[in-house]
Amino acid sequence: MSSPPVPGYRFAAPFEIPAASPIRSLVPYANRPGTISMAGGYPATELFDVEGLNAASAKVGARLAACLQYSNIEGQAALRAQLARLSAERGIQCDPDTELAVTGGSQQSLALLARVMLQPGDAAIIESPCFPNSRQALRHTGATVHAVPSGPDGIDLDALEALAARVQPKLVSVVATFSNPCGATLSLARRRRLLELAARYRFLLVEDDPYGELRFEGETVPPLAALAEGEQRNWVAYISSMSKTMAPALRIGWMIAPAEVRRRCVGAKAADDMASSAWIQEIVAQYIEDGRYHAHVPRIREAYAGRCDALARALTEELADRVTFRKPQGGMFCWARFNGDIDAGKVLPYAIEHEVVYVPGKAFYPDPAQADVSAMRLSFATMSAAEIRQGMVRLRAALQAYAEGRPVSVTLPA
Amino acid sequence: MSSPPVPGYRFAAPFEIPAASPIRSLVPYANRPGTISMAGGYPATELFDVEGLNAASAKVGARLAACLQYSNIEGQAALRAQLARLSAERGIQCDPDTELAVTGGSQQSLALLARVMLQPGDAAIIESPCFPNSRQALRHTGATVHAVPSGPDGIDLDALEALAARVQPKLVSVVATFSNPCGATLSLARRRRLLELAARYRFLLVEDDPYGELRFEGETVPPLAALAEGEQRNWVAYISSMSKTMAPALRIGWMIAPAEVRRRCVGAKAADDMASSAWIQEIVAQYIEDGRYHAHVPRIREAYAGRCDALARALTEELADRVTFRKPQGGMFCWARFNGDIDAGKVLPYAIEHEVVYVPGKAFYPDPAQADVSAMRLSFATMSAAEIRQGMVRLRAALQAYAEGRPVSVTLPA
């Protein structure tokens, strides 16, 4: 089916220009043998509970005949019950039959919510910086996606209120806990105000919470969905994922949303992919039922705590005068800035040459013109404490080489 | 999170009214113990190759650590290679790296293609009658979905050409082989003309082929994608699925599309669900590599051949004067009509009372006002030959009760 050129396709507007991914373009560098990558948005591979997953899989294998047919769009009853229990432990009460649905990861939860709410002419709001795929999910509906500044304290609520009053968004998407890329957590007071704004301006507040369970210090702040009261409860949808706590390749997440919203998302999913794999859903349900989930998450927390400590120490000891950062209390990411307005994108080729990779902050800004060019995202999830230390030593050397204006062999796409 | 009433949500237009599913509303009746259901769109559960799937799963389990991380959006390389080989056996050549993508079933392939092509204001065309979820996937883009009459010979190409000239569709979706619900197969000559129309009117012709491998009589007609020549190749996308040949719960399908189209679909999938489960993908790839796929499909074919024969015989012997039908040469469905313009929807409560269920044809028409109310879809896939015979005996009795105007206890939603 090789295609002659210029066939004159007429694509839908959001797809006219295929999306470029500045983060994905770093993968070849990050994967070079010997390179220390702080660039990935991946959980630690060596921490996957392969044994526990295989044990759950074997149990499901013994009753596989019952798991192979077309299944409920909203998800297997066994898994919905487990996820409702898990959500209740996070403070969120729901009816698993009318308010909870299993999805193909948190990403699909967001995409479904976006699709049932948004169409061309509508407005949505996302944080800036943010995870680019989240923004894409909103953008693909044809809606206009506005950005509100965010940072180490989370979304700027004054700016959000002013924008909401002006553009009347139908949906606002936030990561309230250990955000990607900022590692930020919204305070309790800010959460309450955000919920008030949702009810006042009648936008669906989508709380994307893939990292919330990965808290390794400080006090737990309840999810927005757990704090919503009265009318606010109509305006908040909670989405989460097994990607960071179990494994990304399961592609299992869930949403908890008001019944009228969830019902339409299930309708959207019917026409999108009919259901998530019942086989995998049963494995996930079995894994939680086996007690493996609750045994495993503390192991990830502990490992990430050590790695985050190592990063904070290395940044302080190796780069104190050159990099500013705030140590996150959980999750996978640390947002840092080069002092003196040094452009992280310009340092990156030197870093790659010195065999350490990070993602320049610019990659996470919906509008690159608004970007803090000195910022970078450092993932501490996938490298050992020793590697992280070594990575920061290399970064110091790279920064030195950059400052001295030495020639560099690596050329990155603009 | 229980919600007070009337929160005043503003949904996107395609989701304002949640979709009702007349087919799903029959499930409780179809599942009654003792009832013979010819209503399901399901493959036969007892034919699933549980042993082969468990064997493939065990092999993947032995290397599970390597299958749990985030993965390529376009699908695992091993599976893409196998699917390209499988497609080549069907006559379709493609580059698995630029023209093939793994999806969450044929349904997701269609949804992705629809999404990258269609937006509000655009036109798309689907057959009437058709599988309702296919139409929904197009409709959810906000595009106007027009219908072209179809039947036991497939889509009416004169009507399609007239409509295409008028509405300039960007996408036309057909099931060319053993369609759902009609069991129809487009002739070779009609396929060639359909390809000409695609190139002439520059619409993306989406060939949904979940049933093509289930031919049990007659000569194979190559897929549209295998027949496309020159410029036509830019205008055809082939989509297929493992749901009918392996198992629906895998949620694995694929698309083969021109590189520029496929590339955008991969971009859409990134924001939809990041990828299909790499774990399940590896199981499917392993299963095919093990030779199980090619050993198993003939078993399904043979079983369905016997069931289709049983249905045709029973219809002829029990209902010759009351029902007209054309025996399909493959697939899972037989489209039949009650003679004398008897309304299949009105007979259905009597059928349910007599413990046999079918789907009234009306459920498959985008515009119910255009429906052939005497038509019904009979699935022969899931019942044994003896049950099918018994079902048709019951249907005769139900029809008799209806004709006599006897009271009936079953009440169905309108």
mmCIF file of N, CA and C in Angstrom, chain A residues 21 24 133, chain B residues 70-76 80 100-104 108 112 262-263 265-276 281:
data_model
loop_
_atom_site.group_PDB
_atom_site.id
_atom_site.type_symbol
_atom_site.label_atom_id
_atom_site.label_comp_id
_atom_site.label_asym_id
_atom_site.label_seq_id
_atom_site.Cartn_x
_atom_site.Cartn_y
_atom_site.Cartn_z
ATOM 1 N N SER A 21 6.725 15.459 19.097
ATOM 2 C CA SER A 21 6.911 15.281 20.522
ATOM 3 C C SER A 21 8.361 15.538 20.889
ATOM 4 N N ARG A 24 9.631 12.759 23.149
ATOM 5 C CA ARG A 24 9.964 11.518 22.455
ATOM 6 C C ARG A 24 11.255 11.627 21.645
ATOM 7 N N ASN A 133 0.543 15.208 26.576
ATOM 8 C CA ASN A 133 -0.554 14.347 26.124
ATOM 9 C C ASN A 133 -1.891 14.743 26.745
ATOM 10 N N TYR B 70 5.868 1.410 29.614
ATOM 11 C CA TYR B 70 5.262 2.146 28.508
ATOM 12 C C TYR B 70 5.854 1.629 27.202
ATOM 13 N N SER B 71 5.053 1.611 26.157
ATOM 14 C CA SER B 71 5.489 0.996 24.906
ATOM 15 C C SER B 71 5.116 1.872 23.726
ATOM 16 N N ASN B 72 5.536 1.439 22.550
ATOM 17 C CA ASN B 72 5.226 2.174 21.323
ATOM 18 C C ASN B 72 3.721 2.357 21.157
ATOM 19 N N ILE B 73 3.334 3.564 20.825
ATOM 20 C CA ILE B 73 1.902 3.828 20.595
ATOM 21 C C ILE B 73 1.384 2.955 19.470
ATOM 22 N N GLU B 74 2.202 2.779 18.434
ATOM 23 C CA GLU B 74 1.754 2.075 17.236
ATOM 24 C C GLU B 74 1.702 0.568 17.413
ATOM 25 N N GLY B 75 2.187 0.069 18.544
ATOM 26 C CA GLY B 75 2.098 -1.361 18.815
ATOM 27 C C GLY B 75 3.454 -2.026 18.896
ATOM 28 N N GLN B 76 3.466 -3.203 19.516
ATOM 29 C CA GLN B 76 4.700 -3.961 19.676
ATOM 30 C C GLN B 76 5.221 -4.405 18.300
ATOM 31 N N ARG B 80 3.183 -6.267 15.246
ATOM 32 C CA ARG B 80 3.016 -5.614 13.942
ATOM 33 C C ARG B 80 3.548 -6.508 12.815
ATOM 34 N N LEU B 100 0.997 0.253 9.347
ATOM 35 C CA LEU B 100 0.200 -0.619 10.214
ATOM 36 C C LEU B 100 0.271 -0.131 11.656
ATOM 37 N N ALA B 101 -0.837 -0.167 12.356
ATOM 38 C CA ALA B 101 -0.841 0.162 13.791
ATOM 39 C C ALA B 101 -1.772 -0.799 14.512
ATOM 40 N N VAL B 102 -1.350 -1.197 15.703
ATOM 41 C CA VAL B 102 -2.182 -2.029 16.564
ATOM 42 C C VAL B 102 -3.169 -1.119 17.294
ATOM 43 N N THR B 103 -4.395 -1.572 17.420
ATOM 44 C CA THR B 103 -5.427 -0.770 18.081
ATOM 45 C C THR B 103 -6.216 -1.635 19.070
ATOM 46 N N GLY B 104 -7.050 -0.977 19.855
ATOM 47 C CA GLY B 104 -7.908 -1.671 20.807
ATOM 48 C C GLY B 104 -9.145 -2.222 20.119
ATOM 49 N N GLN B 108 -11.711 0.576 17.682
ATOM 50 C CA GLN B 108 -10.813 1.710 17.891
ATOM 51 C C GLN B 108 -10.165 2.158 16.593
ATOM 52 N N LEU B 112 -10.426 6.003 15.527
ATOM 53 C CA LEU B 112 -9.246 6.832 15.274
ATOM 54 C C LEU B 112 -9.288 7.436 13.873
ATOM 55 N N ARG B 262 -2.221 7.039 8.837
ATOM 56 C CA ARG B 262 -1.827 6.195 9.981
ATOM 57 C C ARG B 262 -1.052 6.999 11.008
ATOM 58 N N ARG B 263 -0.161 7.859 10.524
ATOM 59 C CA ARG B 263 0.648 8.688 11.414
ATOM 60 C C ARG B 263 -0.223 9.549 12.323
ATOM 61 N N CYS B 265 -3.361 8.914 13.068
ATOM 62 C CA CYS B 265 -4.106 8.017 13.973
ATOM 63 C C CYS B 265 -3.242 7.646 15.178
ATOM 64 N N VAL B 266 -1.959 7.444 14.946
ATOM 65 C CA VAL B 266 -1.053 7.134 16.061
ATOM 66 C C VAL B 266 -0.975 8.342 16.996
ATOM 67 N N GLY B 267 -0.948 9.533 16.432
ATOM 68 C CA GLY B 267 -0.976 10.747 17.256
ATOM 69 C C GLY B 267 -2.264 10.850 18.065
ATOM 70 N N ALA B 268 -3.373 10.473 17.447
ATOM 71 C CA ALA B 268 -4.654 10.489 18.160
ATOM 72 C C ALA B 268 -4.644 9.455 19.275
ATOM 73 N N LYS B 269 -4.081 8.296 18.998
ATOM 74 C CA LYS B 269 -4.057 7.229 20.006
ATOM 75 C C LYS B 269 -3.177 7.611 21.200
ATOM 76 N N ALA B 270 -2.101 8.345 20.931
ATOM 77 C CA ALA B 270 -1.240 8.808 22.029
ATOM 78 C C ALA B 270 -2.043 9.587 23.069
ATOM 79 N N ALA B 271 -2.956 10.407 22.595
ATOM 80 C CA ALA B 271 -3.754 11.212 23.521
ATOM 81 C C ALA B 271 -5.015 10.489 23.973
ATOM 82 N N ASP B 272 -5.308 9.350 23.344
ATOM 83 C CA ASP B 272 -6.505 8.586 23.713
ATOM 84 C C ASP B 272 -6.213 7.577 24.815
ATOM 85 N N ASP B 273 -5.174 6.792 24.630
ATOM 86 C CA ASP B 273 -4.884 5.751 25.628
ATOM 87 C C ASP B 273 -3.407 5.361 25.689
ATOM 88 N N MET B 274 -2.546 6.124 25.049
ATOM 89 C CA MET B 274 -1.085 5.949 25.075
ATOM 90 C C MET B 274 -0.603 4.714 24.287
ATOM 91 N N ALA B 275 -1.372 3.648 24.288
ATOM 92 C CA ALA B 275 -1.018 2.408 23.572
ATOM 93 C C ALA B 275 -2.009 1.349 24.023
ATOM 94 N N SER B 276 -2.078 0.251 23.270
ATOM 95 C CA SER B 276 -2.796 -0.923 23.772
ATOM 96 C C SER B 276 -1.835 -1.703 24.662
ATOM 97 N N GLN B 281 -0.596 -7.590 23.861
ATOM 98 C CA GLN B 281 -0.047 -7.620 22.495
ATOM 99 C C GLN B 281 0.976 -8.735 22.344
#
